[in-house]
Structures are given as C-alpha cells and as structure tokens.
CSV table of C-alpha atoms in Angstrom, one decimal:
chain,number,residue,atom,x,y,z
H,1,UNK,CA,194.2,89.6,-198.2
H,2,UNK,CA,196.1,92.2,-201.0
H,3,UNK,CA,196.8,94.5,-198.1
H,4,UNK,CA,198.3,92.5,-196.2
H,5,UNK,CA,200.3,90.7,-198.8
H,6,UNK,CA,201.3,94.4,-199.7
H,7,UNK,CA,202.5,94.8,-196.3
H,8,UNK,CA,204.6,91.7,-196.7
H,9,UNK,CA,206.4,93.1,-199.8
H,10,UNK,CA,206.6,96.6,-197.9
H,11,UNK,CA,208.3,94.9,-195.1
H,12,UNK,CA,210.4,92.1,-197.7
H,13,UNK,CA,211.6,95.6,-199.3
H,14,UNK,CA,212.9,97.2,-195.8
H,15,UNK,CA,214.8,93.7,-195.0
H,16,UNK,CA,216.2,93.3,-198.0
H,17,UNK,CA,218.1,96.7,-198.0
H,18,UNK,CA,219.2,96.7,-194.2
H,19,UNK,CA,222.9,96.2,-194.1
H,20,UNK,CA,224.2,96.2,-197.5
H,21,UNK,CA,228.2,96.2,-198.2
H,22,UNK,CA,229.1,99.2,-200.3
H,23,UNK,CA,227.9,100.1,-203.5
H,24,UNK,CA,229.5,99.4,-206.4
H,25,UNK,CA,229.4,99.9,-210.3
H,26,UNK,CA,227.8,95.9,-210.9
H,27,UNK,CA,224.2,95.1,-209.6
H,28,UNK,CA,224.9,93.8,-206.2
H,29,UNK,CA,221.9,91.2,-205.0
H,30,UNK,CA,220.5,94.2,-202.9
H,31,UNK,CA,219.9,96.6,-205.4
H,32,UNK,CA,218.5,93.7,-207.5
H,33,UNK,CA,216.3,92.8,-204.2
H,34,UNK,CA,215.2,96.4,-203.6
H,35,UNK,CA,214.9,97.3,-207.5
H,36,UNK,CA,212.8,93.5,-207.9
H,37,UNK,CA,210.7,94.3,-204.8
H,38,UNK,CA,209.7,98.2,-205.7
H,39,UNK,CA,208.6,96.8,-209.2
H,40,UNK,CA,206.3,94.1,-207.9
H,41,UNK,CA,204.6,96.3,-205.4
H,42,UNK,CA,204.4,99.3,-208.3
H,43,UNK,CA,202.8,97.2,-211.3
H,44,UNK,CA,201.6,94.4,-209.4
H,45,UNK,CA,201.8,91.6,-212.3
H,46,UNK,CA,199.4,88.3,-212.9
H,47,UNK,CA,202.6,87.0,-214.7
H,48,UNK,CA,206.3,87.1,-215.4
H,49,UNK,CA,209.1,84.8,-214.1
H,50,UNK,CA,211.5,87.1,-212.9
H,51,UNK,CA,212.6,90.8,-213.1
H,52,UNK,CA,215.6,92.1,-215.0
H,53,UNK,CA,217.3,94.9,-213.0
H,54,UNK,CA,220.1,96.6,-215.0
H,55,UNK,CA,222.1,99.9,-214.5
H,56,UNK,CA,221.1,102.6,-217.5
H,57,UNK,CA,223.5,105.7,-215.7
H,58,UNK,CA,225.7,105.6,-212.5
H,59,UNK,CA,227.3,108.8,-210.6
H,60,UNK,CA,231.0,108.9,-210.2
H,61,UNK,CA,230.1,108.7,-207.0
H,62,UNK,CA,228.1,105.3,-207.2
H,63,UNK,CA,225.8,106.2,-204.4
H,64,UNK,CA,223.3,107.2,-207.7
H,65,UNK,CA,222.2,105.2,-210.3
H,66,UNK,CA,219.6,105.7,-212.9
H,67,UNK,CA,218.0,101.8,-213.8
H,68,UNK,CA,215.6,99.8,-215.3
H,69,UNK,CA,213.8,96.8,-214.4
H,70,UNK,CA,211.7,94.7,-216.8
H,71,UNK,CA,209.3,91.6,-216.2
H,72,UNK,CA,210.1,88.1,-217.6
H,73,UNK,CA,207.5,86.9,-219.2
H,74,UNK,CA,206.4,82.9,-220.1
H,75,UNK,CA,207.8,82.4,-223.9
H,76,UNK,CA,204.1,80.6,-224.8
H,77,UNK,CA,202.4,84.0,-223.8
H,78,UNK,CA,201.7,87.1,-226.6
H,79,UNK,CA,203.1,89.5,-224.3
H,80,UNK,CA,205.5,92.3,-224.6
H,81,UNK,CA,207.2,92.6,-221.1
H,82,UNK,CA,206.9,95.7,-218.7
H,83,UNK,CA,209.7,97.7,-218.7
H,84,UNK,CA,210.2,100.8,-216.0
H,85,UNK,CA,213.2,103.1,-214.9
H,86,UNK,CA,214.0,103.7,-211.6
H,87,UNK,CA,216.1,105.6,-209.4
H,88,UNK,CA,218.5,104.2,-206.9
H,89,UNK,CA,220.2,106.1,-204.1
H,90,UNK,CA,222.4,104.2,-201.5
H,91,UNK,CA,222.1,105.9,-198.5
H,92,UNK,CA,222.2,104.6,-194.6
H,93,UNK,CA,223.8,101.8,-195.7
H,94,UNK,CA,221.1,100.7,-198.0
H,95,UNK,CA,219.7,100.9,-201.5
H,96,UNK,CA,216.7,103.5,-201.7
H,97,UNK,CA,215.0,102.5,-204.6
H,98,UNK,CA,212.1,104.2,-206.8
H,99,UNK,CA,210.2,103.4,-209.6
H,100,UNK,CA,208.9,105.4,-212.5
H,101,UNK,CA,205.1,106.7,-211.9
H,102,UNK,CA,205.7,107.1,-208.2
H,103,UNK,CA,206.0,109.8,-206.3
H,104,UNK,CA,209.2,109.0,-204.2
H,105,UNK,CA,210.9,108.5,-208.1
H,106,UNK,CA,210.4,112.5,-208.6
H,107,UNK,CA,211.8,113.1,-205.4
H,108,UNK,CA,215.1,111.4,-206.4
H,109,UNK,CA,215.1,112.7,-210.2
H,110,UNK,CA,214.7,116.1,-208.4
H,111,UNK,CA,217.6,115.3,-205.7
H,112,UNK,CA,220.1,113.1,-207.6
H,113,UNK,CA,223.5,115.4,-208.6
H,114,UNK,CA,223.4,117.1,-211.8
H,115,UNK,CA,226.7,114.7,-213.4
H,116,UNK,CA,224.2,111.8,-213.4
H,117,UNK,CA,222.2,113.1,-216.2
H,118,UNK,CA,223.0,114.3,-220.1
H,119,UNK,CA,221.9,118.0,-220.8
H,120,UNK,CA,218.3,118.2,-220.8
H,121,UNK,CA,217.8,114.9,-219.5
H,122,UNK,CA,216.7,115.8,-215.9
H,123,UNK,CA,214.2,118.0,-217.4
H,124,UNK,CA,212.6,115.9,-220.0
H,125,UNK,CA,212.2,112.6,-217.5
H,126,UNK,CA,210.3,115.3,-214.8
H,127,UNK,CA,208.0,115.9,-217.4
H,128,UNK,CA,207.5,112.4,-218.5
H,129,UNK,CA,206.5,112.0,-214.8
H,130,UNK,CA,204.4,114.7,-214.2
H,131,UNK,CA,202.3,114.3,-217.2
H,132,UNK,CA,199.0,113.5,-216.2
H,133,UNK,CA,196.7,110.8,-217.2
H,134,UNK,CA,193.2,111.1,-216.6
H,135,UNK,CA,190.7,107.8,-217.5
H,136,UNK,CA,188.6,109.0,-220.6
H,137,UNK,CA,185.0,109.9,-220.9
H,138,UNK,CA,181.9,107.8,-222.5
H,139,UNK,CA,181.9,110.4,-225.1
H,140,UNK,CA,183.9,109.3,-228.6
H,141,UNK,CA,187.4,110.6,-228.1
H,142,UNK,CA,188.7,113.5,-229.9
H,143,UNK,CA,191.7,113.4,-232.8
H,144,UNK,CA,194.5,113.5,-230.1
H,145,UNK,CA,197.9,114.5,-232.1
H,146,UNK,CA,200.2,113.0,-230.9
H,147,UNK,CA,202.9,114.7,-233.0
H,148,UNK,CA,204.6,111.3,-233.5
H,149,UNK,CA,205.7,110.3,-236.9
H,150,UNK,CA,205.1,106.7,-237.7
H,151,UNK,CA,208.5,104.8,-236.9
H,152,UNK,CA,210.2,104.5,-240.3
H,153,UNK,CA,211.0,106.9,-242.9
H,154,UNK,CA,208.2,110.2,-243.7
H,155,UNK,CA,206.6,109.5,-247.4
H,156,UNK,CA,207.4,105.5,-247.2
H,157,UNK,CA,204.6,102.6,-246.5
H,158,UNK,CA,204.4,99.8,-244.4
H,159,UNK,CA,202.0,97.2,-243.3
H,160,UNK,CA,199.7,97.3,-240.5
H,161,UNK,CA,200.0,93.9,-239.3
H,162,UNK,CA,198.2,94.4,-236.0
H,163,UNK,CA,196.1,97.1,-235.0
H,164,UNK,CA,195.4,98.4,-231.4
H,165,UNK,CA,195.6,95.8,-228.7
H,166,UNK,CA,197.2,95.5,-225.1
H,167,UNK,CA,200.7,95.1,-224.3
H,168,UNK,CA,199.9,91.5,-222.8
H,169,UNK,CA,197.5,91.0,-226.0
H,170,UNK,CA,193.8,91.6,-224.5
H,171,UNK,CA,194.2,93.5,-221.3
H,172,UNK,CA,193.2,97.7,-221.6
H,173,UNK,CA,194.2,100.1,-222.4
H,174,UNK,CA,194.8,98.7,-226.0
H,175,UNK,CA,198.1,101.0,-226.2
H,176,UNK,CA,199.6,99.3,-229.0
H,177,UNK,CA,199.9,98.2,-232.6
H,178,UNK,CA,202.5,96.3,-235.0
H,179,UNK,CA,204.4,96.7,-238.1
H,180,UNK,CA,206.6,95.5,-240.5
H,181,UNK,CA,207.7,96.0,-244.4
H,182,UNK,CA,209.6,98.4,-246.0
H,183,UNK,CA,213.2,98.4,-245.3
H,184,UNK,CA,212.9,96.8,-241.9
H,185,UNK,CA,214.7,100.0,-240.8
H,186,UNK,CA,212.9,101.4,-237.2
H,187,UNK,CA,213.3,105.1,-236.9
H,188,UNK,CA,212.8,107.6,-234.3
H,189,UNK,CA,209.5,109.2,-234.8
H,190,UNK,CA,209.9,112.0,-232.5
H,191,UNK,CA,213.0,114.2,-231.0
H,192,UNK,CA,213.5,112.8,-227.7
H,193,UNK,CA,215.8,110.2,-225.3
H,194,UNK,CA,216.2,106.8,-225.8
H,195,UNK,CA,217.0,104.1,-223.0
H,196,UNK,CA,217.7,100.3,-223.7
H,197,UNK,CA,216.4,97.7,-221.5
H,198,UNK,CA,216.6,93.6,-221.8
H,199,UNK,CA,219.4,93.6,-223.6
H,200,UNK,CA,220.0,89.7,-224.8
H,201,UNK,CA,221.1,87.8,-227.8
H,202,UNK,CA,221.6,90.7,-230.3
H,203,UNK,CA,217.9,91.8,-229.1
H,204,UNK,CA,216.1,94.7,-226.4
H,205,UNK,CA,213.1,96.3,-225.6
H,206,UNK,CA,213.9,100.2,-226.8
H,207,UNK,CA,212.3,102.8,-224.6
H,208,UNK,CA,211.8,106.9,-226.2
H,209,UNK,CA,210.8,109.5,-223.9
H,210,UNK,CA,209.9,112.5,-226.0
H,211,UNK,CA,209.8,116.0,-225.7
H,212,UNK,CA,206.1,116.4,-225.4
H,213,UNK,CA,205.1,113.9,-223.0
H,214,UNK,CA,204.9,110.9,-225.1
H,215,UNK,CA,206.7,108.4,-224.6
H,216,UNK,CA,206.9,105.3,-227.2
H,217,UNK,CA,208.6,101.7,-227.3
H,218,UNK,CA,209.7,99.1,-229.2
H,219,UNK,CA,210.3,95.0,-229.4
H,220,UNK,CA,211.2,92.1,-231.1
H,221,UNK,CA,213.7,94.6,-233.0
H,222,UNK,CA,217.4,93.3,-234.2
H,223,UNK,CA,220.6,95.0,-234.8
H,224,UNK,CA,220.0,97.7,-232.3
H,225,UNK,CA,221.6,101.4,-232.0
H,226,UNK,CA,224.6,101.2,-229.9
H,227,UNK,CA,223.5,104.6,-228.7
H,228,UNK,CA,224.2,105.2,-224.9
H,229,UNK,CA,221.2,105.3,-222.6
H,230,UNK,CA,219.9,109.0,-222.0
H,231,UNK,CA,221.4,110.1,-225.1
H,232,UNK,CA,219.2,112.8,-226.8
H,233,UNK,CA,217.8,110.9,-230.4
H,234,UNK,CA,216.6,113.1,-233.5
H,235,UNK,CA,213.1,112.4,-235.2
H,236,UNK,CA,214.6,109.8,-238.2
H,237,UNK,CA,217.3,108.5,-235.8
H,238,UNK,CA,218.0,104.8,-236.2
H,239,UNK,CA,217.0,102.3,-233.6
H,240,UNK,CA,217.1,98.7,-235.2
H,241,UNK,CA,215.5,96.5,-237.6
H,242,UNK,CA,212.3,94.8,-237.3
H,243,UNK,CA,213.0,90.9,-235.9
H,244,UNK,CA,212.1,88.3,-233.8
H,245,UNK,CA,213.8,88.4,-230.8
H,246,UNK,CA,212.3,87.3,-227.3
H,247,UNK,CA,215.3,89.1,-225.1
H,248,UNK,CA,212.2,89.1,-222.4
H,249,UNK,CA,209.5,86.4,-222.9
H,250,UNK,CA,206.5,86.4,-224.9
H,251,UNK,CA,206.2,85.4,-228.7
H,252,UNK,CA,205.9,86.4,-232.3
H,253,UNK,CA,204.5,84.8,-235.3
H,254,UNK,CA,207.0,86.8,-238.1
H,255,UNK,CA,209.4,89.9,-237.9
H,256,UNK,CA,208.0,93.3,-237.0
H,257,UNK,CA,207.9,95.8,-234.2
H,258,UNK,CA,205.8,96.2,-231.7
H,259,UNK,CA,205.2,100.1,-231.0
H,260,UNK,CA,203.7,101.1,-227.8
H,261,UNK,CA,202.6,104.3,-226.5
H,262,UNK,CA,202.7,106.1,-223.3
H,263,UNK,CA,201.7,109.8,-221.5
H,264,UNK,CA,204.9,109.3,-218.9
H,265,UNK,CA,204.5,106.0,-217.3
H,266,UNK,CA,200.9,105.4,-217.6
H,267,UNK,CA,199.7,103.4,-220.8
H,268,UNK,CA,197.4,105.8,-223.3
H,269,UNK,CA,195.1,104.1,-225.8
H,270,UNK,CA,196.0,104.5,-229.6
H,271,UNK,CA,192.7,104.6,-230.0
H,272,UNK,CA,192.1,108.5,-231.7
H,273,UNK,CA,195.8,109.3,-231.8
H,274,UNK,CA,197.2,110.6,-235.0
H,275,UNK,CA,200.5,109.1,-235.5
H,276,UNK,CA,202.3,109.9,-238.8
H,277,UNK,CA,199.3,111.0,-240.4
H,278,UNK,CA,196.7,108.6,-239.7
H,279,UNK,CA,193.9,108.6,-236.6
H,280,UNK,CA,193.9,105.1,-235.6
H,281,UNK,CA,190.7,103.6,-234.7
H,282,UNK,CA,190.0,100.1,-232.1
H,283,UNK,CA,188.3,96.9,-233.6
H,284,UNK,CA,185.6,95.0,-232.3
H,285,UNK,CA,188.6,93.0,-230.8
H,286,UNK,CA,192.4,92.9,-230.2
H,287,UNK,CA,194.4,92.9,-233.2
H,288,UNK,CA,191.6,94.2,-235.3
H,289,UNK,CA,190.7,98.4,-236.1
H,290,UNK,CA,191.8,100.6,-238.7
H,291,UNK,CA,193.3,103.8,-239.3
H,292,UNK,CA,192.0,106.7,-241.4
H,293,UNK,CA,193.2,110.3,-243.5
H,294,UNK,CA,191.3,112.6,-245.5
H,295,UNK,CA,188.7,110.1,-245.7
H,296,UNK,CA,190.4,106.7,-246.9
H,297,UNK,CA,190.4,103.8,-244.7
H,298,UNK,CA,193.1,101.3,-244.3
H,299,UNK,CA,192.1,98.3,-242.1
H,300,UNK,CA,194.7,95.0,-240.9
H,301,UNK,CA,197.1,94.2,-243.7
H,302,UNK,CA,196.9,97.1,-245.6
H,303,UNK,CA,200.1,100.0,-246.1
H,304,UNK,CA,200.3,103.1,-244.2
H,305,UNK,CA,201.6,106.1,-246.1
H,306,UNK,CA,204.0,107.3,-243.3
H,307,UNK,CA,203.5,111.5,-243.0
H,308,UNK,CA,205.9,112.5,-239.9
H,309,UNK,CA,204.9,113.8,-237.1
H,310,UNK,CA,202.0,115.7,-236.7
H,311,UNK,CA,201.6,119.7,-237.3
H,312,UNK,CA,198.3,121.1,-236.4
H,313,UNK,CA,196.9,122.0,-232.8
H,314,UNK,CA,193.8,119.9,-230.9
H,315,UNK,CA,190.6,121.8,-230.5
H,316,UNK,CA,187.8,122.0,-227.9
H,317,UNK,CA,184.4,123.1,-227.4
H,318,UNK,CA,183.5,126.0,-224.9
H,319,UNK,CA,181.0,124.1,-222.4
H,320,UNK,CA,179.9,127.0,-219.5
H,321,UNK,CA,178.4,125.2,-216.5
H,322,UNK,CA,175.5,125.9,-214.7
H,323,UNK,CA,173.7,127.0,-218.1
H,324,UNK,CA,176.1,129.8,-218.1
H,325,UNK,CA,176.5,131.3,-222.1
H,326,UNK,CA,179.6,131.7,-221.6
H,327,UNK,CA,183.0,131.1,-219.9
H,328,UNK,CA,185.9,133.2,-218.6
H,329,UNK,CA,189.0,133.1,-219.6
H,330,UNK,CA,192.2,133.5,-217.5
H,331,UNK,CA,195.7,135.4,-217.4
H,332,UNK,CA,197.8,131.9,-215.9
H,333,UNK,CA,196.1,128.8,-214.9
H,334,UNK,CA,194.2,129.8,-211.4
H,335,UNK,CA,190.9,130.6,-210.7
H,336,UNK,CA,192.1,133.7,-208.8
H,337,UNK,CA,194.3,135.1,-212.4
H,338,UNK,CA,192.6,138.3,-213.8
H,339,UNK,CA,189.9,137.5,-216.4
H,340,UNK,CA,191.0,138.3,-219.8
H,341,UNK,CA,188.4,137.3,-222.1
H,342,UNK,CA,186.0,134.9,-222.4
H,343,UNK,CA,184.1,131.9,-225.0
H,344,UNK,CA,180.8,131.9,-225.8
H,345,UNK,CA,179.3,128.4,-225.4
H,346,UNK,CA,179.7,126.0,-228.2
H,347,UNK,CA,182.6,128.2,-229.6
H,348,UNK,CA,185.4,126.6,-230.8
H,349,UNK,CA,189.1,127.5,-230.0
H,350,UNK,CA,192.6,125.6,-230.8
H,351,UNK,CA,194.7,124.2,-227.9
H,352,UNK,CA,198.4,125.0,-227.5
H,353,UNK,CA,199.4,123.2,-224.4
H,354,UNK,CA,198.9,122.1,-221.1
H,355,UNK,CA,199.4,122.3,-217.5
H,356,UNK,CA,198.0,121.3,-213.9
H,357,UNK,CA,196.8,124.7,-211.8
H,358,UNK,CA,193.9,125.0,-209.3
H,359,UNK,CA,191.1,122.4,-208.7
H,360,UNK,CA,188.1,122.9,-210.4
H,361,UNK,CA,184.7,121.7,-210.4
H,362,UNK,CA,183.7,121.9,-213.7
H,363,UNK,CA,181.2,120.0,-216.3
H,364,UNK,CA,182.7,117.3,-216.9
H,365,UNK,CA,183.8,116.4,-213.6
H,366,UNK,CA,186.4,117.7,-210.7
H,367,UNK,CA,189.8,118.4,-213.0
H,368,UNK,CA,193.4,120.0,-211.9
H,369,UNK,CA,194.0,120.3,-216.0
H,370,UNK,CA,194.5,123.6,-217.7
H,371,UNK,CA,194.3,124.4,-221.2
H,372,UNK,CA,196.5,127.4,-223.0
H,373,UNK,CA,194.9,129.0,-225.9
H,374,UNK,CA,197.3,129.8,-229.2
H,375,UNK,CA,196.1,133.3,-228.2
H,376,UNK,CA,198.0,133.1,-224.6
H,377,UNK,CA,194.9,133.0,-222.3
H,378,UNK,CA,193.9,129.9,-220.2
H,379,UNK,CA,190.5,127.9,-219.6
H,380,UNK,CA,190.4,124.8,-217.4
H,381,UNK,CA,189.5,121.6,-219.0
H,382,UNK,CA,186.2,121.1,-216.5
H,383,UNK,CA,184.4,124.0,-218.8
H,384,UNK,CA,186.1,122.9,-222.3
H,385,UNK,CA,184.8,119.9,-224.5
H,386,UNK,CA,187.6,117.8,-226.1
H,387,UNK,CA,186.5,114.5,-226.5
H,388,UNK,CA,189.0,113.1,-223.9
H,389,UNK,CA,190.1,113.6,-220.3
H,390,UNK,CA,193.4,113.4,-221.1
H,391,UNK,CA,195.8,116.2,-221.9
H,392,UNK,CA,195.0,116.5,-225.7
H,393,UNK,CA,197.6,118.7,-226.3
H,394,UNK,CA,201.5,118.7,-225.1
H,395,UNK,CA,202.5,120.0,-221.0
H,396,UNK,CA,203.4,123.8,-221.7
C-alpha cells in the first residue's frame, strides 16, 4: 500500500510540473506543487496541515532558485515544524525540484551557476550534504565535540528548561533541547550560514549550517536578524530573542528557544555531544536528562555556565580484527594507500577529522568512514573504537 501511494506522489509530482508558464521571481503554484510534493515524498510526515514553500536565493536568470519548504503543524501539538532547503531548476518547461538529504539536491547544488550562491556557500551546503550519518551502536556513545558553543554569550548562564527530546516531543532521535534566561539575546554558537524559514508575525524558524558539518536551529524566537539568507554569520552573531511565536504550528508553555541539532540533513541525538562545555546526557524520558563538566551535574531547571565552542579533539580505541594485535595505518583513506604505521590494540590515539574512502569490513560492521590522525596518517573506523558510528570528529 506505501509503494503504491509513493507512486501516486511520484506520478502527482511529474503532472504537476508538466506545462508550466514561465518562471518568475514570486512562487508560482507549480513550484509550490513540485516544492510541496518533493517534501512529502522525502520526510513522509504523520502530521502537518500544509507546506510553506518560500524562495531563500534566485539567479538573475530565474531558472534557479535556492528554497525552503517547512511543514505546518496543528497549534495543539508540541512540535517544532520540519524545515528543509531545496533546489529548484526550471528546465523543459517545468520546475525540477530537490530536496535537502537527496541525491538529485547534490546534483543541482553541484550544477546551479556560481551567481546563485555567496562566497563559500556552494562549498559549505555540499558538505552539509555529504556528511554522513551512521545509526549508533549498543555501546554507550563517546563524548562527541561538537565544537558548538551554547547559543548565548561564552562565560554567561542560562536555564535548562528542557533537556533532550524529539523535535515533535517524543519521536527519536531526541535531537533537541530548550533554553531560556539570561538576556534573552540568541547568539550564533558556531561560524557558519544562516537561512530563515517561516517567516510570520515578527517570528521564524532560523536554520545555521556550520563549517564542520553541524548544522543547528532555532524556534519560538522574536525580533529576528534581518540578515539575508546564505549570509556567512560569526560565532557570537545575533539571531533574535527568545519568544513565543508559533510562525509554523505547535506550542509553547513560556519564552525560550528551542535548539536543535543536525549532521547535514539527518537529525543527530544530543545525547553525548559537548555543546558549550557541557556533555549532555538523555533522561529516562523526553524532557528530562542532564548535562555534565569536570564532574558537576546540572539536571532540568538548573544554569548552564556557557564555555564556547569546544577545543579538544575526539579519541578512539585501536580494535584489530580477526584477533590481530594490531592495525595498519594508511597514507590517504584506501585500503590500497602505502602502510605507514600502525596501533597496537587497545592504544589510544586523537581524531582530527573525517572522510568517506573504500569499503571496509571491519569490527564493528561494514563502514565507508575514515578517520585522520593529528599525526596525518589514516585508519578506517571498522578497526577503531569510538563509542559512536557516527563521524565523531568534523569531514576533513
């Protein structure tokens, strides 16, 4: 039956962008067809009540346009609405449209003409896309710095007044958390671009993509940044003030902000991430946890110390299979590179970056991830224990 209701969108999708007048600056009702319809058949909702399409960048040419398009959401639900870019290219008299995560939305990032984009920008959204999520073992997850600041000034506090939960409230990954106090003021924690979606009543749901392949966001703020979408934001860079505003759906008890936190467009627990400091740690249910440093605990309620972005390097432990003692490492991340070294098992070595290179069948599964050393030689992630399949440390 979900096949061949997907066929029905697929189909819905082709129809929709047949024969469509000339593009034009404004959303015409078939790139807000082809935009809605690539959306639905990408995420695949349980809920919303329509889909926001607006226009972040357009070519001179206006056969490009860089977008966004964000679910609606019931105002009695908890939810903080899903918000994705895409790509739009009007070709054969029709809207080809792309959204964030899928393959076909690299394609047109890679082929769109250079004046669509700010310096820099091409190159930091193909990273966001090409970093790699991987579903993380049974093993307790390893400190994961994110090197994310917490979102308002370094050496100030402010409340946790929600710790890690799902975007929609109770659904996983639990990617999220809220704040409030201080100043109200919502800073940048990271260098990196910022993009502004739902835009209503004074409100919006504000969307970084950093340099490192983290990506963070932000609702219910006020008084937002009248900075342009794609323009290149600072770590400390204002975005808005913590509020109450609904520009999408869902609902809030007082002001704060809820912060979110992706690796490109795939959701990525909080659960051991450092973020300004602190390694924040899930509850036995949503809304509940803690987060930790140098031994004190602060749990629900209590004030977070906010330390910038994080400084020091993720570790990982040298696992050789097939009762190997030890493991080789390599000159570039391939399995035919020249050997230049290798780690004894159970030795323990810092992580710089990294990268996909050749398949490998390794110990903790089959794994296209590569590590580089801070000494400049590479190991692939199947024969190195870090707590997590995921990347633990930023794409080189």
């Amino acid at each position: 039956m979900r096949s061949h209701r997907l066929t029905q969108l697929a189909l819905f999708i082709l129809s929709a962008t047949l024969f469509s007048p000339a593009p034009a600056a404004e959303i015409s009702p078939e790139l807000q067809k082809a935009a809605s319809q690539a959306m639905l058949l990408q995420l695949q909702p349980t809920v919303q009540q329509g889909i926001l399409v607006e226009i972040q960048k357009t070519h001179p040419d206006k056969q490009w346009i860089l977008g966004s398009a964000t679910l609606i959401l019931p105002s009695h639900l908890d939810d903080v609405p899903e918000t994705r870019l895409f790509m739009a290219q009007y070709i054969a008299n029709h809207w080809r449209v792309a959204i964030e995560g899928s393959e076909q939305y690299g394609q047109l990032l890679t082929q769109a003409p250079d004046a669509l984009f700010a310096p820099n920008e091409r190159k930091l959204l193909l990273q966001s896309q090409s970093v790699n999520q991987r579903q993380k073992r049974s093993a307790p997850l390893a400190e994961i710095q994110t090197g994310l600041g917490l979102p308002w000034a370094e050496g100030t506090a402010w409340r946790l007044t929600g710790g890690p939960h799902g975007d929609d409230q109770t659904s996983r990954p639990f990617n999220s958390l809220d704040f409030a106090g201080g100043n109200g003021r919502v800073l940048a924690p990271r260098d990196g671009l910022i993009y502004q979606s739902c835009l209503r009543n004074g409100s919006g749901l504000i969307t970084l993509v950093h340099d490192n392949g983290f990506t963070s966001s932000y609702y219910h703020m006020e008084n937002l940044t009248n900075l342009g979408n794609g323009a290149a934001v600072s770590k400390g860079t204002y975005l808005g003030k913590i509020g109450m505003g609904l520009p999408c759906g869902g609902s809030t008890t007082g002001p704060h902000v809820h912060f979110a936190l992706k690796q490109g467009s795939n959701k990525t627990p909080v659960d051991g991430k450092v973020i300004g400091g602190w390694l924040f740690r899930e509850g036995s249910a949503p809304y509940q946890g803690y987060a930790s440093r140098n031994g004190n605990r602060v749990n629900v309620g209590g004030e977070l110390l906010n330390f910038g972005a994080g400084s020091s390097l993720p570790s990982g432990i040298a696992t050789p299979g097939n009762n190997e003692s030890s493991v080789n490492l390599r000159q570039s991340p391939s399995l035919s590179s020249t050997i230049v070294g290798s780690l004894r098992k159970g030795e323990t070595v810092t992580i710089a970056c990294t990268t996909q290179g050749d398949w490998v069948d390794g110990v903790w599964g089959r794994t296209q991830l590569w590590n580089r050393l801070s000494a400049g030689s590479w190991i692939s992630d199947g024969f190195i224990d870090t707590g997590s399949n995921q990347a633990v440390a930023p794409p080189c």
